[in-house]
PDB file of N, CA, C and O in Angstrom:
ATOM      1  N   UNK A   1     109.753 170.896-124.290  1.00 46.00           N
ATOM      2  CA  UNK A   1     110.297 169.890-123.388  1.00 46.00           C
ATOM      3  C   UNK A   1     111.200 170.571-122.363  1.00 46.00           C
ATOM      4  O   UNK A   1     112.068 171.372-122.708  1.00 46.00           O
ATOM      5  N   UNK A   2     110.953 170.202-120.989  1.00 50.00           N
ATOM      6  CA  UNK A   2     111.892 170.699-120.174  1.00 50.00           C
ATOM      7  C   UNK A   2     113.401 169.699-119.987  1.00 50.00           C
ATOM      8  O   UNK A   2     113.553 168.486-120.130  1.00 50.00           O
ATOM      9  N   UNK A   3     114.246 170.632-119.665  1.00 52.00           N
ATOM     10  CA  UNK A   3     115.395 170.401-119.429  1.00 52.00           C
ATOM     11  C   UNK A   3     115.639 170.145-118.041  1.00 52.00           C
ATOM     12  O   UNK A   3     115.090 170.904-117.244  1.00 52.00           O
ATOM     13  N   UNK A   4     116.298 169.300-117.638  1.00 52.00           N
ATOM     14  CA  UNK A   4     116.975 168.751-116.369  1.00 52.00           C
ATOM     15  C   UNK A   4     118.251 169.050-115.748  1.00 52.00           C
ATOM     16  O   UNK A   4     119.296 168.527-116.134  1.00 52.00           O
ATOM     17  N   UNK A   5     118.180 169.986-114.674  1.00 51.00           N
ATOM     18  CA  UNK A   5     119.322 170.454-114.200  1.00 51.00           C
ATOM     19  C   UNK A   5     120.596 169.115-114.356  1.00 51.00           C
ATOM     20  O   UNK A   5     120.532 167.910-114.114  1.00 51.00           O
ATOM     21  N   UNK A   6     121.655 169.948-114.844  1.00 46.00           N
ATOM     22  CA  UNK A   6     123.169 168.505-114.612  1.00 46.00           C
ATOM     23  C   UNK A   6     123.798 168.551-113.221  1.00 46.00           C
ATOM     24  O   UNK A   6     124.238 167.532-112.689  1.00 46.00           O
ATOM     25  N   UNK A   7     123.834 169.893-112.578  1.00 51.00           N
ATOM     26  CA  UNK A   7     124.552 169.166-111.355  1.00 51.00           C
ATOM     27  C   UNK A   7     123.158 169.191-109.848  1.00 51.00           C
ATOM     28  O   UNK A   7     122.994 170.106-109.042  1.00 51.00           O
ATOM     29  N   UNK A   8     122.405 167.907-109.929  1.00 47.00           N
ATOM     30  CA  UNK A   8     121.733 167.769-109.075  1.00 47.00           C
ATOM     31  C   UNK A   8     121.998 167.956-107.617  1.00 47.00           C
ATOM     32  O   UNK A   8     121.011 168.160-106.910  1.00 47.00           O
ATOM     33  N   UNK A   9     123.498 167.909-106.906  1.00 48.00           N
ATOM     34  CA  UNK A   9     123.720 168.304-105.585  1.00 48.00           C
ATOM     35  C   UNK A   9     123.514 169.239-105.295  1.00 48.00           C
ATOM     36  O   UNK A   9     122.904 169.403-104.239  1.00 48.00           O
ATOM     37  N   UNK A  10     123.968 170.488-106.184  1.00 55.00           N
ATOM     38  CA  UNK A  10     123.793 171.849-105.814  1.00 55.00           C
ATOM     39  C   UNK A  10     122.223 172.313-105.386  1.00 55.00           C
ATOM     40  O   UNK A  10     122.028 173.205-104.561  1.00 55.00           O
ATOM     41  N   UNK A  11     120.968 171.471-106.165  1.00 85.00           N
ATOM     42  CA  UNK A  11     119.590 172.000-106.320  1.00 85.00           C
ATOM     43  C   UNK A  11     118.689 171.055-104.986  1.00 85.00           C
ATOM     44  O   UNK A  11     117.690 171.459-104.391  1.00 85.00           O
ATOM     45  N   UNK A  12     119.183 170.135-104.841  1.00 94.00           N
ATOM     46  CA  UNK A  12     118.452 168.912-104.252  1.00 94.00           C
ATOM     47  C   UNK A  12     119.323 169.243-102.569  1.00 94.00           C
ATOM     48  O   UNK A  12     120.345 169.915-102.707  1.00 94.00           O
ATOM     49  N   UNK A  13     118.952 168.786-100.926  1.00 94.00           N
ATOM     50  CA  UNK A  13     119.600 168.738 -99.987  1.00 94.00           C
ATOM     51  C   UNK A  13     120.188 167.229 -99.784  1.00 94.00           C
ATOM     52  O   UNK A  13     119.632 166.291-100.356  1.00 94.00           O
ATOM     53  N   UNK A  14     121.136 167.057 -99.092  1.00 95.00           N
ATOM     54  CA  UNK A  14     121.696 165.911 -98.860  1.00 95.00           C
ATOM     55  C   UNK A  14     119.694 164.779 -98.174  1.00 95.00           C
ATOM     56  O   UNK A  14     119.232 163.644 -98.288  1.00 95.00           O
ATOM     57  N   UNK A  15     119.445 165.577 -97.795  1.00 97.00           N
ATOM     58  CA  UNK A  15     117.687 164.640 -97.137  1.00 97.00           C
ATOM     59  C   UNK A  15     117.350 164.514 -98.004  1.00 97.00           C
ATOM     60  O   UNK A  15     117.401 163.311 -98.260  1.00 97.00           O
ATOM     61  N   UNK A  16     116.673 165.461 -99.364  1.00 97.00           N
ATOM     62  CA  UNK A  16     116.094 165.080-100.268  1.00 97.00           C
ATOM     63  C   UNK A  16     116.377 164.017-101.640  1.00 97.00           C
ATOM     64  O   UNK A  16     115.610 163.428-102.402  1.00 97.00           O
ATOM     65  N   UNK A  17     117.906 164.102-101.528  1.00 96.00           N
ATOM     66  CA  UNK A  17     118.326 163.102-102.391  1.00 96.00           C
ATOM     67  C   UNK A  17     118.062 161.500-101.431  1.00 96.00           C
ATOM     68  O   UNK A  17     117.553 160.598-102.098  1.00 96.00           O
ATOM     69  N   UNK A  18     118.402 161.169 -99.914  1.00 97.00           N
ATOM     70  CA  UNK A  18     117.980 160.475 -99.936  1.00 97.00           C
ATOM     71  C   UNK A  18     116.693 159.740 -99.974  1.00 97.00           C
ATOM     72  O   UNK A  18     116.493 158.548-100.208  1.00 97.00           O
ATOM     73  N   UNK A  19     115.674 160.909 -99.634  1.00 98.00           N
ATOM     74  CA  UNK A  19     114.021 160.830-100.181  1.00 98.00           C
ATOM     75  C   UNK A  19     114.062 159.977-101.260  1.00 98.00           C
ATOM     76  O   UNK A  19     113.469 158.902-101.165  1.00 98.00           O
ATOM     77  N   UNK A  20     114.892 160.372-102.680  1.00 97.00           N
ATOM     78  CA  UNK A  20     114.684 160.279-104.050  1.00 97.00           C
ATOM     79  C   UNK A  20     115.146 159.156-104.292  1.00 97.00           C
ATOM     80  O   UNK A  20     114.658 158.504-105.215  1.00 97.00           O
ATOM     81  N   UNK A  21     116.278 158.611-103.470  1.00 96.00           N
ATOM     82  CA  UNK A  21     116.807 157.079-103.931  1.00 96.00           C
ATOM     83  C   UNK A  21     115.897 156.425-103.558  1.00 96.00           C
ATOM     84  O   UNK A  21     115.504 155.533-104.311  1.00 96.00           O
ATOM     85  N   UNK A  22     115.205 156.639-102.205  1.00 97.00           N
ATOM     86  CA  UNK A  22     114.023 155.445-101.867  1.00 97.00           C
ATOM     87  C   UNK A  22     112.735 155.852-103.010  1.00 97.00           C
ATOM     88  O   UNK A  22     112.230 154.836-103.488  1.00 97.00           O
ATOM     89  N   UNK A  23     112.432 156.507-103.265  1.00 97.00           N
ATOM     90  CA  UNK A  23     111.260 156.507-104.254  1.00 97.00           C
ATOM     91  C   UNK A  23     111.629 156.080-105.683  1.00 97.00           C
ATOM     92  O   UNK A  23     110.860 155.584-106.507  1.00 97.00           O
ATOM     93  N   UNK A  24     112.940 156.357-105.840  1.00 95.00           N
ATOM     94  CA  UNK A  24     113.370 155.111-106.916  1.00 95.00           C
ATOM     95  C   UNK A  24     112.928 153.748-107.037  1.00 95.00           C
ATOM     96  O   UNK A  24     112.391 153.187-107.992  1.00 95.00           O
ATOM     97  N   UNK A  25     113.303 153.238-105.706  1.00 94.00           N
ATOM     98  CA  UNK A  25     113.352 151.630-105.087  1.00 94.00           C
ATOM     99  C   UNK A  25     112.114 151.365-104.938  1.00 94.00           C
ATOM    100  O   UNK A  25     111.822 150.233-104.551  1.00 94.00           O
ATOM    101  N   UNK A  26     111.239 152.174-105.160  1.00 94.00           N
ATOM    102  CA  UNK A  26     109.658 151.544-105.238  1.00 94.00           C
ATOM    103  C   UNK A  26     109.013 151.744-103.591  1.00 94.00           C
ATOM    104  O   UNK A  26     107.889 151.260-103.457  1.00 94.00           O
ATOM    105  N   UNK A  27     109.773 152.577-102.015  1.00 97.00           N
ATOM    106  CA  UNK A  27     109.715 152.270-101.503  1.00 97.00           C
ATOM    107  C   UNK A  27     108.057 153.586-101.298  1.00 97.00           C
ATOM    108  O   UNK A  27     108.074 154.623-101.961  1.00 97.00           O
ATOM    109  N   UNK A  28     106.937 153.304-100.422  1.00 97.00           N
ATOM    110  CA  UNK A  28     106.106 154.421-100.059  1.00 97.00           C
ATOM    111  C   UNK A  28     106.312 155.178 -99.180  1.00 97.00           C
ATOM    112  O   UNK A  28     107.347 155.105 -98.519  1.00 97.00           O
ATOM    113  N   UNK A  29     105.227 156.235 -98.922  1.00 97.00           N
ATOM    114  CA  UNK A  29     105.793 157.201 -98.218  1.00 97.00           C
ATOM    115  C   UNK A  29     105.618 156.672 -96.945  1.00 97.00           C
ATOM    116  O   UNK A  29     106.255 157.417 -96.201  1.00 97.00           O
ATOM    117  N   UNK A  30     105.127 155.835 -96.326  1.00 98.00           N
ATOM    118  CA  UNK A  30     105.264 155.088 -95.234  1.00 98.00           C
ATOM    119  C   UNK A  30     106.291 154.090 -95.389  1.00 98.00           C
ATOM    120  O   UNK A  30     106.366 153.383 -94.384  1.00 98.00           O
ATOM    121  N   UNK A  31     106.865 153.876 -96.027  1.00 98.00           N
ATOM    122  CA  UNK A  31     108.257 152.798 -96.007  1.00 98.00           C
ATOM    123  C   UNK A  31     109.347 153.996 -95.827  1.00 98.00           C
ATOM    124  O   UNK A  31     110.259 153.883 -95.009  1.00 98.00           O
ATOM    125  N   UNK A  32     109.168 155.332 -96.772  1.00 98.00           N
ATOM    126  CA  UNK A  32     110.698 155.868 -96.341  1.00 98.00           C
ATOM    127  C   UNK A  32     110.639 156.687 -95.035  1.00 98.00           C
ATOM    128  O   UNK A  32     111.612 156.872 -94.304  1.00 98.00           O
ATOM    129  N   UNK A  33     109.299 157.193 -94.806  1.00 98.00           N
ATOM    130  CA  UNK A  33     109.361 157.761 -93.382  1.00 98.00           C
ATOM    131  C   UNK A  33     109.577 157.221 -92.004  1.00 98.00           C
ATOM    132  O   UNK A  33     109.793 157.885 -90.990  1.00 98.00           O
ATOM    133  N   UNK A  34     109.478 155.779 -92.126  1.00 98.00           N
ATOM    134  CA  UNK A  34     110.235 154.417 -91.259  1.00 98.00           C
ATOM    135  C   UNK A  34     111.575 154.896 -91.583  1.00 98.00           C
ATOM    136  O   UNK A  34     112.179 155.823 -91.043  1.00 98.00           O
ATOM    137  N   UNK A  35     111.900 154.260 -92.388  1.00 98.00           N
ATOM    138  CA  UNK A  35     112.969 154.541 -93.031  1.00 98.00           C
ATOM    139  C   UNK A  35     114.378 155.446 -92.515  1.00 98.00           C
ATOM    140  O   UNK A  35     115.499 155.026 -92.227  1.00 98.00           O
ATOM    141  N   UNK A  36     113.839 156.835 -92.526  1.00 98.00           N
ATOM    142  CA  UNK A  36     114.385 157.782 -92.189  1.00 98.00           C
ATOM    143  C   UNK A  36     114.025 158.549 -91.050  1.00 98.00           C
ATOM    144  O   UNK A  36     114.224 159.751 -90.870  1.00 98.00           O
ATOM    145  N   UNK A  37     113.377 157.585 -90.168  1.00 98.00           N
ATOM    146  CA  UNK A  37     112.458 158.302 -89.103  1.00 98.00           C
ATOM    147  C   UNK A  37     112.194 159.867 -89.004  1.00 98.00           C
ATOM    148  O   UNK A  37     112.714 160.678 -88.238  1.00 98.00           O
ATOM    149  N   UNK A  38     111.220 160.066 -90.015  1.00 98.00           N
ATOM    150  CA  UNK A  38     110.346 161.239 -90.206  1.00 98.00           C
ATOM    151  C   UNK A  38     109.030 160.822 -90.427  1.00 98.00           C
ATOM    152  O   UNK A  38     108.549 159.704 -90.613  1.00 98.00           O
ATOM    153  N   UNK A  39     108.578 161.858 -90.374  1.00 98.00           N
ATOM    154  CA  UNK A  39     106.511 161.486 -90.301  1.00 98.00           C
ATOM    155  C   UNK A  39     106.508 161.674 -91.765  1.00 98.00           C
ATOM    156  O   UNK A  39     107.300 162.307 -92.463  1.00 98.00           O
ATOM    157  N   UNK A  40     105.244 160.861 -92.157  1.00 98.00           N
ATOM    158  CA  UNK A  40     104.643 160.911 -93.522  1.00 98.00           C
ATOM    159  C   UNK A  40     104.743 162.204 -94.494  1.00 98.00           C
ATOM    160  O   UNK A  40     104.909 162.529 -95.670  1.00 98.00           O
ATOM    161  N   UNK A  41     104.484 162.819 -92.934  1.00 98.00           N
ATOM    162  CA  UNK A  41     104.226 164.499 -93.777  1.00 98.00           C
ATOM    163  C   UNK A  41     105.048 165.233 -94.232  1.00 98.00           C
ATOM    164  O   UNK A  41     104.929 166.025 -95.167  1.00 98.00           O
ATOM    165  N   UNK A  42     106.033 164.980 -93.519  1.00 98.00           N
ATOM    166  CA  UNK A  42     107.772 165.564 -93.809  1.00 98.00           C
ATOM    167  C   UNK A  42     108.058 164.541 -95.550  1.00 98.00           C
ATOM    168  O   UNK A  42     108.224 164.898 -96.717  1.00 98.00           O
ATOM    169  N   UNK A  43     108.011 163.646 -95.084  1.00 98.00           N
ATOM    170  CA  UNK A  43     108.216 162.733 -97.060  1.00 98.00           C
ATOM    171  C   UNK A  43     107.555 163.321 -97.973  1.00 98.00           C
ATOM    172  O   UNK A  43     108.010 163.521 -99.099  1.00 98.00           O
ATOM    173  N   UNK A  44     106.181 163.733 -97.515  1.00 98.00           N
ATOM    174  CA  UNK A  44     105.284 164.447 -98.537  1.00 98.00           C
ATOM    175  C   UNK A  44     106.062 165.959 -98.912  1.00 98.00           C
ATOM    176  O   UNK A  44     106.542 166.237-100.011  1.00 98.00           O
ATOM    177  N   UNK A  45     106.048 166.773 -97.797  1.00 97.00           N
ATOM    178  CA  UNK A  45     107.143 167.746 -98.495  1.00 97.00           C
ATOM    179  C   UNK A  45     108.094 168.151 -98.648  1.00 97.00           C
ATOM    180  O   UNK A  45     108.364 169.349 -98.730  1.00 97.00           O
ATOM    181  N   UNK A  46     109.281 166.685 -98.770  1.00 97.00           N
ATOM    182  CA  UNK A  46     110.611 166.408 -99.275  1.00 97.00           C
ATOM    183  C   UNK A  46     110.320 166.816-100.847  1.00 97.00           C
ATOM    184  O   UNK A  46     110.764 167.595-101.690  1.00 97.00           O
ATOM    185  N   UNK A  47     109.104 165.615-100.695  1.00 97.00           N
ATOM    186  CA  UNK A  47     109.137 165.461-102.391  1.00 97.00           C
ATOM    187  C   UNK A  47     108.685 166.346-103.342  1.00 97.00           C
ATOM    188  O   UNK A  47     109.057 166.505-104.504  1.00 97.00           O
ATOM    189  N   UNK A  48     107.293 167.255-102.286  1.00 96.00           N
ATOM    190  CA  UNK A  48     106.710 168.459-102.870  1.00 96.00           C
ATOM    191  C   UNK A  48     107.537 169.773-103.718  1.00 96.00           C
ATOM    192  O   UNK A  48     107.260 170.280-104.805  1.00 96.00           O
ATOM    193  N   UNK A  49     108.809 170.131-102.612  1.00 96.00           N
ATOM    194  CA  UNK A  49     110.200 170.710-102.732  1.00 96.00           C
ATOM    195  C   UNK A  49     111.067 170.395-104.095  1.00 96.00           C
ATOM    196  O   UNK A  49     111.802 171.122-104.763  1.00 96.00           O
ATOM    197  N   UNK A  50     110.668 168.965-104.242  1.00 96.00           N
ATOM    198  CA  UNK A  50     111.793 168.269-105.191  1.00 96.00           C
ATOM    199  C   UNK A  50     111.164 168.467-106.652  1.00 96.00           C
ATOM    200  O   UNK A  50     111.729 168.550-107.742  1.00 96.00           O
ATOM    201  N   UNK A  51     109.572 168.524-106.252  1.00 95.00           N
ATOM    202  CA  UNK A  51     109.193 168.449-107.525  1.00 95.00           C
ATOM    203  C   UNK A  51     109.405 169.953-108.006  1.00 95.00           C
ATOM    204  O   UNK A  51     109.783 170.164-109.158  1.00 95.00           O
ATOM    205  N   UNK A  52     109.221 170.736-107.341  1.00 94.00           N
ATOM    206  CA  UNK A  52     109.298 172.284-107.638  1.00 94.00           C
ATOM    207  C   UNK A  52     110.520 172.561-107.963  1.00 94.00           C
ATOM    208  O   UNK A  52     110.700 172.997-109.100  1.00 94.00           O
ATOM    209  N   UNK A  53     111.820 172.367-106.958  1.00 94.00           N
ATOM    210  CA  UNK A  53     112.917 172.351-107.634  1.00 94.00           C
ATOM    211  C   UNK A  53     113.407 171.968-108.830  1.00 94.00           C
ATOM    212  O   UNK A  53     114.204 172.696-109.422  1.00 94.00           O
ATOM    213  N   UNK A  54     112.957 170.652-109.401  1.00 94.00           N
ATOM    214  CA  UNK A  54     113.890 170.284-111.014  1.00 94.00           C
ATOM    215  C   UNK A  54     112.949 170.826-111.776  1.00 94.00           C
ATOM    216  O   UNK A  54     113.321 171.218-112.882  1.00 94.00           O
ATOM    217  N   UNK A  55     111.473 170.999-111.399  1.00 93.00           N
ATOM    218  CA  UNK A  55     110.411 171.200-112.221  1.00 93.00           C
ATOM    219  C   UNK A  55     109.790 169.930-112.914  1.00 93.00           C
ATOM    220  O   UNK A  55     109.327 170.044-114.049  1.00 93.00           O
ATOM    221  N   UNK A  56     109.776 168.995-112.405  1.00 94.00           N
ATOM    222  CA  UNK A  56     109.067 167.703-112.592  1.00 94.00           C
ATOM    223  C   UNK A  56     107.509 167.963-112.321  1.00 94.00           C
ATOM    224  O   UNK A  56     107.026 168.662-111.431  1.00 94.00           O
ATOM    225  N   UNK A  57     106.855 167.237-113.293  1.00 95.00           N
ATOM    226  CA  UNK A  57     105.204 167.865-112.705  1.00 95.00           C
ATOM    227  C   UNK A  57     104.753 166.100-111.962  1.00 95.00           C
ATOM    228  O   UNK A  57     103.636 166.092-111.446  1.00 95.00           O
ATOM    229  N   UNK A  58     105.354 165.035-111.917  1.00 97.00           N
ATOM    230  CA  UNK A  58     104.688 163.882-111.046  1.00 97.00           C
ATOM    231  C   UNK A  58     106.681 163.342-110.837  1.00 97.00           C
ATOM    232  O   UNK A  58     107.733 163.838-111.240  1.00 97.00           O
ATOM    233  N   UNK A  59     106.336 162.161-110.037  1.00 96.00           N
ATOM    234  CA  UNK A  59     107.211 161.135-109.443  1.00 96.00           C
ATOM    235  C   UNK A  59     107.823 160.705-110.198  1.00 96.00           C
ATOM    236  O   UNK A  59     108.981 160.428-109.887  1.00 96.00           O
ATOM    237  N   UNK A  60     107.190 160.343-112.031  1.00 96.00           N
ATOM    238  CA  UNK A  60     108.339 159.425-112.538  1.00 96.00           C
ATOM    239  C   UNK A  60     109.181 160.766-113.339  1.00 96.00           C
ATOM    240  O   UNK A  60     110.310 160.425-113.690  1.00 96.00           O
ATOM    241  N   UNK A  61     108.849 162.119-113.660  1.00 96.00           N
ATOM    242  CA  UNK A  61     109.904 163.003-113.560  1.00 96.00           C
ATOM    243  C   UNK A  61     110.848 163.264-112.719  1.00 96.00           C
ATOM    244  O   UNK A  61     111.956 163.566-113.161  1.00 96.00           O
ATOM    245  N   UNK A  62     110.575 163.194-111.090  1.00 97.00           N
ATOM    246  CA  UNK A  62     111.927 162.727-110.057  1.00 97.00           C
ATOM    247  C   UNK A  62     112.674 161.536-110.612  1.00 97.00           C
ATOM    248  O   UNK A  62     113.866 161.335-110.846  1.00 97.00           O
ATOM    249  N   UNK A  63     111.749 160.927-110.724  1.00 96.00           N
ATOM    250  CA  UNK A  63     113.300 159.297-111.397  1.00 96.00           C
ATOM    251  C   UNK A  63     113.746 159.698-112.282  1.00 96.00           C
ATOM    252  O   UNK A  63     114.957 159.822-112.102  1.00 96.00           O
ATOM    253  N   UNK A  64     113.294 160.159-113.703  1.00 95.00           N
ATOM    254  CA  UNK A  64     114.012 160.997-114.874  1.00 95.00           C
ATOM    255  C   UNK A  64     114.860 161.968-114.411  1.00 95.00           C
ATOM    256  O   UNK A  64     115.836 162.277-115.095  1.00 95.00           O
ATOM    257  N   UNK A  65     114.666 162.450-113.455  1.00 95.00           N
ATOM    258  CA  UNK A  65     115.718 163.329-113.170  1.00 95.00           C
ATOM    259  C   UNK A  65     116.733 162.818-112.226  1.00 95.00           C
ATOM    260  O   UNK A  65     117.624 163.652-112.059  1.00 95.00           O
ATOM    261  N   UNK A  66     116.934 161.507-111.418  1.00 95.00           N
ATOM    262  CA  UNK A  66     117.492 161.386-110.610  1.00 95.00           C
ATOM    263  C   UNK A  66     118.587 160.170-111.594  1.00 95.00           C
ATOM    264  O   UNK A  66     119.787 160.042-111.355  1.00 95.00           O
ATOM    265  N   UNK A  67     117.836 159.383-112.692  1.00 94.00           N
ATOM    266  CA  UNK A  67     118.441 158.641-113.903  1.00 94.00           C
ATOM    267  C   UNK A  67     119.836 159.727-114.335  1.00 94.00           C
ATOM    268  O   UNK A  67     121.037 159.471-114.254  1.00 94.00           O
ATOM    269  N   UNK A  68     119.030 161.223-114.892  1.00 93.00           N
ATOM    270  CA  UNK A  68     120.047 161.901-115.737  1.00 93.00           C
ATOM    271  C   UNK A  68     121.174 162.304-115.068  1.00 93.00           C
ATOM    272  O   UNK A  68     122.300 162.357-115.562  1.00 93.00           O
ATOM    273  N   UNK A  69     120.745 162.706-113.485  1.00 92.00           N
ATOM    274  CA  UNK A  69     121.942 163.142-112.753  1.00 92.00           C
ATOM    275  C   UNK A  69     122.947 162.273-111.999  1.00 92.00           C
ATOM    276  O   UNK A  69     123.873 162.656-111.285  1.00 92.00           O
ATOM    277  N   UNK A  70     122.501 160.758-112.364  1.00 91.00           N
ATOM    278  CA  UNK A  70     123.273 159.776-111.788  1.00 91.00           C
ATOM    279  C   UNK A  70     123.091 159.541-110.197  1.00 91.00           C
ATOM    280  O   UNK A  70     123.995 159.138-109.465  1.00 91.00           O
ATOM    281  N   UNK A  71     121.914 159.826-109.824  1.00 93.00           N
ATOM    282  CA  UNK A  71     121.450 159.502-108.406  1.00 93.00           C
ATOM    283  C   UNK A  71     121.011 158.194-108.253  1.00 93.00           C
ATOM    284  O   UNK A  71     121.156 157.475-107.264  1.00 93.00           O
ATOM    285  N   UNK A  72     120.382 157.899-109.465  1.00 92.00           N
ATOM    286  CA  UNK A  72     119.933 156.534-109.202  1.00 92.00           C
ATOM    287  C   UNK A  72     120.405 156.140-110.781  1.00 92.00           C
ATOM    288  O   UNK A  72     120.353 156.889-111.756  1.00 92.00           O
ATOM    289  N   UNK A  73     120.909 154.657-110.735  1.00 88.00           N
ATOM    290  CA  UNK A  73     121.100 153.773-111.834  1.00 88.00           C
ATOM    291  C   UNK A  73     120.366 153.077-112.578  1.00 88.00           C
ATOM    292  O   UNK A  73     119.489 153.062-111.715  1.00 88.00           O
ATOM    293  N   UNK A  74     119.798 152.325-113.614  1.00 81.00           N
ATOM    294  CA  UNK A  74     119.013 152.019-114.163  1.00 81.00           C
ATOM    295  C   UNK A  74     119.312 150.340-113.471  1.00 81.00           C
ATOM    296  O   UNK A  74     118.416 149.511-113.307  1.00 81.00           O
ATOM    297  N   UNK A  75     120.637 150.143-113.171  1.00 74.00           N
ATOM    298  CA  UNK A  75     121.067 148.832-112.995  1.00 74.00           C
ATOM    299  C   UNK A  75     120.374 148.607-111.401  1.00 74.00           C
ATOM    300  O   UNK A  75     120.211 147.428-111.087  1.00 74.00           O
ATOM    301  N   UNK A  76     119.989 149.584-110.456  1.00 53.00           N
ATOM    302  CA  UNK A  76     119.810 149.880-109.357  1.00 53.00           C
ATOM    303  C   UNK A  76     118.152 149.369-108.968  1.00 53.00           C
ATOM    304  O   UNK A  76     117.635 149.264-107.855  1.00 53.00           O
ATOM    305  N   UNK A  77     117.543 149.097-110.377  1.00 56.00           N
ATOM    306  CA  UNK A  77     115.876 148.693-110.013  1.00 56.00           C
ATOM    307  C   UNK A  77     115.690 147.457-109.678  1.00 56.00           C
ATOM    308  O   UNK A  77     116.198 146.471-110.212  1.00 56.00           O
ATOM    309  N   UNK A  78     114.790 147.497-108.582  1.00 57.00           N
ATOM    310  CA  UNK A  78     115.109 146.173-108.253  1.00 57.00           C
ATOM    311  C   UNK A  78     114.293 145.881-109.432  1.00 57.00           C
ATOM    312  O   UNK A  78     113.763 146.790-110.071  1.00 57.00           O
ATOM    313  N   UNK A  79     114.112 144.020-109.901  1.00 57.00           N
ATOM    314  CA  UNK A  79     113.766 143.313-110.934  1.00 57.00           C
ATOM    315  C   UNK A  79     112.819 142.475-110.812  1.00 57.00           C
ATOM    316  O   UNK A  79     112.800 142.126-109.632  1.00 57.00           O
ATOM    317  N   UNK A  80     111.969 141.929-111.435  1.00 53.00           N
ATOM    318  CA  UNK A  80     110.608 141.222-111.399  1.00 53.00           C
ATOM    319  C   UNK A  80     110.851 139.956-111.443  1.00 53.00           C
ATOM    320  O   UNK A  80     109.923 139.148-111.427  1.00 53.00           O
TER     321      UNK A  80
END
């Protein structure tokens, strides 16, 4: 089992963490590249970066990792 870096600021850029809160929120890569006015392609390798950095092998390892480091809250999803 891999381990999850604890201090996520140091590994992640101030852009890529906000990448990671919107992919929390359920938002796509065409909602956060609105969003943050960047092209699709730039979101694609925010996240590409992010995954390599914590060592997550898909997306819901970014949320596991963004849960452990307190980037995103569990209270923070939106609800059905």
């Amino acid at each position: 089992q891999r381990q999850m870096c604890i201090r996520a600021e140091e590994k992640l850029s101030r852009r890529e963490i906000e990448v990671l809160k919107l992919i929390c929120n359920e938002k796509t890569t065409q909602e956060v590249a609105v969003k943050l006015s960047i092209s699709k392609r730039t979101v694609d390798g925010h996240r590409q970066r992010m995954l390599l950095k914590v060592g997550a092998k898909n997306i819901v390892g970014l949320v596991k990792y963004a849960i452990t480091n307190q980037i995103h809250t569990i209270s923070s999803f939106t609800t059905y």
